[in-house]
PDB file of N, CA and C in Angstrom:
ATOM      1  N   LEU A 958       0.751  -0.972  -0.227  1.00  0.00           N
ATOM      2  CA  LEU A 958      -0.264   0.455   0.406  1.00  0.00           C
ATOM      3  C   LEU A 958       0.667   1.489   0.526  1.00  0.00           C
ATOM      4  N   GLY A 959       2.415   0.684   0.789  1.00  0.00           N
ATOM      5  CA  GLY A 959       3.105   2.064   1.098  1.00  0.00           C
ATOM      6  C   GLY A 959       3.495   2.847  -0.792  1.00  0.00           C
ATOM      7  N   ASN A 960       3.003   1.743  -1.879  1.00  0.00           N
ATOM      8  CA  ASN A 960       3.462   2.863  -3.473  1.00  0.00           C
ATOM      9  C   ASN A 960       2.601   3.263  -3.866  1.00  0.00           C
ATOM     10  N   ILE A 961       0.801   3.089  -3.399  1.00  0.00           N
ATOM     11  CA  ILE A 961      -0.206   3.832  -3.759  1.00  0.00           C
ATOM     12  C   ILE A 961       0.053   5.486  -3.806  1.00  0.00           C
ATOM     13  N   ASP A 962       0.133   6.373  -4.410  1.00  0.00           N
ATOM     14  CA  ASP A 962      -0.406   8.162  -3.899  1.00  0.00           C
ATOM     15  C   ASP A 962      -1.505   7.935  -3.551  1.00  0.00           C
ATOM     16  N   GLY A 963      -1.157   9.001  -2.412  1.00  0.00           N
ATOM     17  CA  GLY A 963      -2.341   9.311  -1.769  1.00  0.00           C
ATOM     18  C   GLY A 963      -2.652   8.225  -0.303  1.00  0.00           C
ATOM     19  N   VAL A 964      -1.469   7.509   0.016  1.00  0.00           N
ATOM     20  CA  VAL A 964      -1.241   6.368   1.526  1.00  0.00           C
ATOM     21  C   VAL A 964      -0.360   7.054   1.925  1.00  0.00           C
ATOM     22  N   ILE A 965      -1.208   7.892   2.928  1.00  0.00           N
ATOM     23  CA  ILE A 965      -0.395   8.393   4.263  1.00  0.00           C
ATOM     24  C   ILE A 965       0.559   6.743   5.903  1.00  0.00           C
ATOM     25  N   ASP A 966      -0.792   6.031   5.601  1.00  0.00           N
ATOM     26  CA  ASP A 966       0.376   5.627   6.941  1.00  0.00           C
ATOM     27  C   ASP A 966      -0.636   4.545   6.700  1.00  0.00           C
ATOM     28  N   SER A 967       0.286   3.481   6.572  1.00  0.00           N
ATOM     29  CA  SER A 967      -1.037   1.733   7.274  1.00  0.00           C
ATOM     30  C   SER A 967      -0.233   0.975   8.569  1.00  0.00           C
ATOM     31  N   LYS A 968      -1.393   0.310   8.967  1.00  0.00           N
ATOM     32  CA  LYS A 968      -0.951  -0.231  10.154  1.00  0.00           C
ATOM     33  C   LYS A 968      -1.414  -1.511  10.023  1.00  0.00           C
ATOM     34  N   VAL A 969      -0.238  -2.840  10.051  1.00  0.00           N
ATOM     35  CA  VAL A 969      -0.612  -3.997  10.331  1.00  0.00           C
ATOM     36  C   VAL A 969      -0.852  -4.492  11.676  1.00  0.00           C
ATOM     37  N   ASP A 970      -2.111  -4.975  11.908  1.00  0.00           N
ATOM     38  CA  ASP A 970      -1.652  -5.803  12.592  1.00  0.00           C
ATOM     39  C   ASP A 970      -2.043  -7.383  12.531  1.00  0.00           C
ATOM     40  N   LEU A 971      -0.732  -8.014  13.364  1.00  0.00           N
ATOM     41  CA  LEU A 971      -1.062  -8.859  13.143  1.00  0.00           C
ATOM     42  C   LEU A 971      -1.852 -10.637  13.752  1.00  0.00           C
ATOM     43  N   LYS A 972      -1.787  -9.746  15.019  1.00  0.00           N
ATOM     44  CA  LYS A 972      -2.447 -10.214  16.096  1.00  0.00           C
ATOM     45  C   LYS A 972      -4.302 -10.273  15.973  1.00  0.00           C
ATOM     46  N   ASN A 973      -4.930  -9.102  15.152  1.00  0.00           N
ATOM     47  CA  ASN A 973      -6.039  -9.973  14.383  1.00  0.00           C
ATOM     48  C   ASN A 973      -6.091  -9.908  12.875  1.00  0.00           C
ATOM     49  N   LYS A 974      -4.812  -9.848  12.254  1.00  0.00           N
ATOM     50  CA  LYS A 974      -4.914 -10.197  11.117  1.00  0.00           C
ATOM     51  C   LYS A 974      -5.918  -9.184   9.838  1.00  0.00           C
ATOM     52  N   SER A 975      -5.084  -7.936  10.084  1.00  0.00           N
ATOM     53  CA  SER A 975      -6.341  -6.934  10.203  1.00  0.00           C
ATOM     54  C   SER A 975      -5.554  -5.782   9.297  1.00  0.00           C
ATOM     55  N   VAL A 976      -5.544  -4.846   9.282  1.00  0.00           N
ATOM     56  CA  VAL A 976      -4.831  -3.733   8.353  1.00  0.00           C
ATOM     57  C   VAL A 976      -6.255  -2.116   8.700  1.00  0.00           C
ATOM     58  N   THR A 977      -5.236  -1.448   9.071  1.00  0.00           N
ATOM     59  CA  THR A 977      -5.823   0.305   8.742  1.00  0.00           C
ATOM     60  C   THR A 977      -4.113   1.149   8.107  1.00  0.00           C
ATOM     61  N   VAL A 978      -5.786   1.588   7.282  1.00  0.00           N
ATOM     62  CA  VAL A 978      -4.369   2.795   6.489  1.00  0.00           C
ATOM     63  C   VAL A 978      -4.760   4.121   6.723  1.00  0.00           C
ATOM     64  N   THR A 979      -4.415   4.736   6.409  1.00  0.00           N
ATOM     65  CA  THR A 979      -4.182   6.174   6.626  1.00  0.00           C
ATOM     66  C   THR A 979      -3.915   6.963   4.898  1.00  0.00           C
ATOM     67  N   TYR A 980      -5.691   7.625   4.531  1.00  0.00           N
ATOM     68  CA  TYR A 980      -5.242   7.898   2.980  1.00  0.00           C
ATOM     69  C   TYR A 980      -6.042   9.551   2.947  1.00  0.00           C
ATOM     70  N   ASP A 981      -5.580  10.189   1.658  1.00  0.00           N
ATOM     71  CA  ASP A 981      -5.772  10.798   1.625  1.00  0.00           C
ATOM     72  C   ASP A 981      -6.865  10.654   0.373  1.00  0.00           C
ATOM     73  N   ASP A 982      -8.150  11.424   0.417  1.00  0.00           N
ATOM     74  CA  ASP A 982      -9.253  10.526  -0.464  1.00  0.00           C
ATOM     75  C   ASP A 982      -9.431  11.331  -1.877  1.00  0.00           C
ATOM     76  N   SER A 983      -8.664  12.582  -1.908  1.00  0.00           N
ATOM     77  CA  SER A 983      -8.630  13.910  -2.389  1.00  0.00           C
ATOM     78  C   SER A 983      -7.344  12.851  -3.761  1.00  0.00           C
ATOM     79  N   LYS A 984      -6.368  11.986  -3.457  1.00  0.00           N
ATOM     80  CA  LYS A 984      -5.232  11.728  -4.095  1.00  0.00           C
ATOM     81  C   LYS A 984      -5.830  10.270  -3.993  1.00  0.00           C
ATOM     82  N   VAL A 985      -6.530   9.336  -3.182  1.00  0.00           N
ATOM     83  CA  VAL A 985      -6.851   7.657  -3.449  1.00  0.00           C
ATOM     84  C   VAL A 985      -8.594   7.764  -3.304  1.00  0.00           C
ATOM     85  N   SER A 986      -8.954   6.880  -3.101  1.00  0.00           N
ATOM     86  CA  SER A 986     -10.430   6.127  -3.216  1.00  0.00           C
ATOM     87  C   SER A 986     -10.207   4.721  -2.716  1.00  0.00           C
ATOM     88  N   ILE A 987     -11.636   4.745  -1.503  1.00  0.00           N
ATOM     89  CA  ILE A 987     -11.808   3.213  -0.523  1.00  0.00           C
ATOM     90  C   ILE A 987     -11.400   2.625  -1.811  1.00  0.00           C
ATOM     91  N   GLU A 988     -12.124   3.375  -2.913  1.00  0.00           N
ATOM     92  CA  GLU A 988     -12.635   1.524  -3.753  1.00  0.00           C
ATOM     93  C   GLU A 988     -10.831   1.420  -4.383  1.00  0.00           C
ATOM     94  N   ASN A 989     -10.001   1.903  -4.764  1.00  0.00           N
ATOM     95  CA  ASN A 989      -9.062   1.551  -5.427  1.00  0.00           C
ATOM     96  C   ASN A 989      -8.048   1.356  -4.104  1.00  0.00           C
ATOM     97  N   LEU A 990      -8.107   1.358  -2.594  1.00  0.00           N
ATOM     98  CA  LEU A 990      -7.417   0.320  -1.664  1.00  0.00           C
ATOM     99  C   LEU A 990      -7.757  -0.815  -1.910  1.00  0.00           C
ATOM    100  N   GLU A 991      -9.036  -0.763  -1.352  1.00  0.00           N
ATOM    101  CA  GLU A 991     -10.097  -1.938  -1.079  1.00  0.00           C
ATOM    102  C   GLU A 991      -8.894  -2.851  -2.988  1.00  0.00           C
ATOM    103  N   SER A 992      -9.299  -2.387  -4.199  1.00  0.00           N
ATOM    104  CA  SER A 992      -8.393  -3.375  -5.106  1.00  0.00           C
ATOM    105  C   SER A 992      -7.109  -4.030  -4.884  1.00  0.00           C
ATOM    106  N   ALA A 993      -6.623  -2.893  -4.042  1.00  0.00           N
ATOM    107  CA  ALA A 993      -5.044  -3.227  -4.500  1.00  0.00           C
ATOM    108  C   ALA A 993      -4.643  -4.631  -3.432  1.00  0.00           C
ATOM    109  N   ILE A 994      -6.385  -4.687  -2.173  1.00  0.00           N
ATOM    110  CA  ILE A 994      -4.716  -5.574  -1.159  1.00  0.00           C
ATOM    111  C   ILE A 994      -6.604  -7.035  -2.195  1.00  0.00           C
ATOM    112  N   THR A 995      -7.411  -6.500  -2.048  1.00  0.00           N
ATOM    113  CA  THR A 995      -7.298  -7.690  -2.906  1.00  0.00           C
ATOM    114  C   THR A 995      -6.813  -8.386  -4.030  1.00  0.00           C
ATOM    115  N   ALA A 996      -6.191  -7.391  -4.745  1.00  0.00           N
ATOM    116  CA  ALA A 996      -5.010  -8.399  -5.990  1.00  0.00           C
ATOM    117  C   ALA A 996      -3.982  -9.002  -5.186  1.00  0.00           C
ATOM    118  N   ALA A 997      -3.554  -8.148  -3.674  1.00  0.00           N
ATOM    119  CA  ALA A 997      -2.113  -9.338  -3.282  1.00  0.00           C
ATOM    120  C   ALA A 997      -2.960 -10.398  -2.629  1.00  0.00           C
ATOM    121  N   GLY A 998      -4.548 -10.764  -2.095  1.00  0.00           N
ATOM    122  CA  GLY A 998      -4.372 -11.648  -1.814  1.00  0.00           C
ATOM    123  C   GLY A 998      -5.270 -11.852  -0.252  1.00  0.00           C
ATOM    124  N   TYR A 999      -6.004 -10.953  -0.559  1.00  0.00           N
ATOM    125  CA  TYR A 999      -6.164 -10.568   1.107  1.00  0.00           C
ATOM    126  C   TYR A 999      -8.250  -9.837   0.768  1.00  0.00           C
ATOM    127  N   ASP A1000      -8.604 -10.238   2.024  1.00  0.00           N
ATOM    128  CA  ASP A1000     -10.270  -9.904   1.919  1.00  0.00           C
ATOM    129  C   ASP A1000      -9.699  -7.720   2.679  1.00  0.00           C
ATOM    130  N   ALA A1001     -10.560  -7.582   1.887  1.00  0.00           N
ATOM    131  CA  ALA A1001     -11.220  -5.756   2.269  1.00  0.00           C
ATOM    132  C   ALA A1001     -11.975  -5.552   2.424  1.00  0.00           C
ATOM    133  N   ASN A1002     -12.759  -4.918   3.347  1.00  0.00           N
ATOM    134  CA  ASN A1002     -14.154  -4.383   4.265  1.00  0.00           C
ATOM    135  C   ASN A1002     -14.988  -6.195   2.327  1.00  0.00           C
ATOM    136  N   GLU A1003     -15.726  -5.823   2.368  1.00  0.00           N
ATOM    137  CA  GLU A1003     -16.657  -6.616   1.587  1.00  0.00           C
ATOM    138  C   GLU A1003     -16.297  -6.963   0.217  1.00  0.00           C
ATOM    139  N   MET A1004     -14.468  -6.636  -0.332  1.00  0.00           N
ATOM    140  CA  MET A1004     -14.581  -7.483  -1.362  1.00  0.00           C
ATOM    141  C   MET A1004     -13.971  -8.476  -1.000  1.00  0.00           C
ATOM    142  N   THR A1005     -13.990  -9.762  -1.433  1.00  0.00           N
ATOM    143  CA  THR A1005     -12.947 -11.263  -1.659  1.00  0.00           C
ATOM    144  C   THR A1005     -11.663 -10.735  -2.191  1.00  0.00           C
ATOM    145  N   ALA A1006     -10.375 -11.757  -1.847  1.00  0.00           N
ATOM    146  CA  ALA A1006      -8.869 -11.705  -1.734  1.00  0.00           C
ATOM    147  C   ALA A1006      -9.737 -12.611  -3.586  1.00  0.00           C
ATOM    148  N   ASN A1007      -8.815 -11.859  -4.149  1.00  0.00           N
ATOM    149  CA  ASN A1007      -7.911 -12.424  -5.706  1.00  0.00           C
ATOM    150  C   ASN A1007      -7.267 -13.897  -5.042  1.00  0.00           C
ATOM    151  N   GLU A1008      -8.398 -14.946  -5.601  1.00  0.00           N
ATOM    152  CA  GLU A1008      -7.779 -16.292  -5.501  1.00  0.00           C
ATOM    153  C   GLU A1008      -6.522 -17.169  -6.061  1.00  0.00           C
ATOM    154  N   ASP A1009      -6.757 -16.307  -7.110  1.00  0.00           N
ATOM    155  CA  ASP A1009      -4.626 -16.608  -7.170  1.00  0.00           C
ATOM    156  C   ASP A1009      -4.195 -16.241  -6.653  1.00  0.00           C
ATOM    157  N   ALA A1010      -3.842 -14.814  -6.165  1.00  0.00           N
ATOM    158  CA  ALA A1010      -3.018 -14.522  -5.338  1.00  0.00           C
ATOM    159  C   ALA A1010      -3.337 -15.512  -3.906  1.00  0.00           C
ATOM    160  N   TYR A1011      -4.172 -15.592  -3.232  1.00  0.00           N
ATOM    161  CA  TYR A1011      -4.394 -15.874  -1.997  1.00  0.00           C
ATOM    162  C   TYR A1011      -3.773 -16.901  -1.605  1.00  0.00           C
ATOM    163  N   ASN A1012      -4.323 -18.163  -3.013  1.00  0.00           N
ATOM    164  CA  ASN A1012      -2.973 -19.345  -2.835  1.00  0.00           C
ATOM    165  C   ASN A1012      -1.786 -19.334  -3.063  1.00  0.00           C
ATOM    166  N   ASP A1013      -1.395 -17.906  -3.313  1.00  0.00           N
ATOM    167  CA  ASP A1013       0.472 -17.623  -3.252  1.00  0.00           C
ATOM    168  C   ASP A1013       0.690 -17.604  -1.931  1.00  0.00           C
ATOM    169  N   LEU A1014      -0.013 -16.873  -0.565  1.00  0.00           N
ATOM    170  CA  LEU A1014       0.458 -16.302   0.182  1.00  0.00           C
ATOM    171  C   LEU A1014       0.997 -17.741   1.513  1.00  0.00           C
ATOM    172  N   HIS A1015       2.022 -16.989   1.403  1.00  0.00           N
ATOM    173  CA  HIS A1015       2.884 -18.731   2.801  1.00  0.00           C
ATOM    174  C   HIS A1015       0.906 -18.604   3.953  1.00  0.00           C
ATOM    175  N   GLY A1016       1.430 -19.006   4.317  1.00  0.00           N
ATOM    176  CA  GLY A1016       0.761 -20.331   5.379  1.00  0.00           C
ATOM    177  C   GLY A1016      -0.338 -19.417   6.368  1.00  0.00           C
ATOM    178  N   CYS A1017       1.098 -18.056   7.000  1.00  0.00           N
ATOM    179  CA  CYS A1017       1.748 -17.934   7.743  1.00  0.00           C
ATOM    180  C   CYS A1017       0.063 -16.451   7.770  1.00  0.00           C
ATOM    181  N   CYS A1018       0.240 -16.569   6.823  1.00  0.00           N
ATOM    182  CA  CYS A1018      -0.717 -15.094   5.391  1.00  0.00           C
ATOM    183  C   CYS A1018      -2.039 -14.998   4.698  1.00  0.00           C
ATOM    184  N   LYS A1019      -2.714 -17.103   5.592  1.00  0.00           N
ATOM    185  CA  LYS A1019      -4.261 -17.165   5.049  1.00  0.00           C
ATOM    186  C   LYS A1019      -5.191 -17.210   6.423  1.00  0.00           C
ATOM    187  N   LYS A1020      -6.305 -17.229   5.856  1.00  0.00           N
ATOM    188  CA  LYS A1020      -7.231 -18.054   7.389  1.00  0.00           C
ATOM    189  C   LYS A1020      -6.908 -18.962   8.032  1.00  0.00           C
ATOM    190  N   PRO A1021      -7.660 -18.871   9.027  1.00  0.00           N
ATOM    191  CA  PRO A1021      -7.235 -20.450  10.277  1.00  0.00           C
ATOM    192  C   PRO A1021      -7.424 -21.652   8.886  1.00  0.00           C
ATOM    193  N   ASP A1022      -9.148 -21.808   8.670  1.00  0.00           N
ATOM    194  CA  ASP A1022      -9.202 -22.757   7.875  1.00  0.00           C
ATOM    195  C   ASP A1022      -8.892 -23.007   7.297  1.00  0.00           C
ATOM    196  N   SER A1023      -8.317 -22.650   6.270  1.00  0.00           N
ATOM    197  CA  SER A1023      -7.767 -22.680   4.868  1.00  0.00           C
ATOM    198  C   SER A1023      -6.265 -22.851   4.511  1.00  0.00           C
ATOM    199  N   LYS A1024      -4.819 -23.460   5.806  1.00  0.00           N
ATOM    200  CA  LYS A1024      -4.189 -22.986   6.035  1.00  0.00           C
ATOM    201  C   LYS A1024      -3.213 -24.491   5.261  1.00  0.00           C
TER     202      LYS A1024
END
């Protein structure tokens, strides 16, 4: 996310498997952020992860029921 223009900060919470993104909404939309996250293999809000990208994730990064 750090390479997306408009992203100010992102904090990953590994315990809860979540990320909080601070961004400038005049430069990037929530939809663009969700698309980038799902393209990397993760769910984002109501959007589902790209299946191929998800399958390529290391086991530690997958949902507990699909490792």
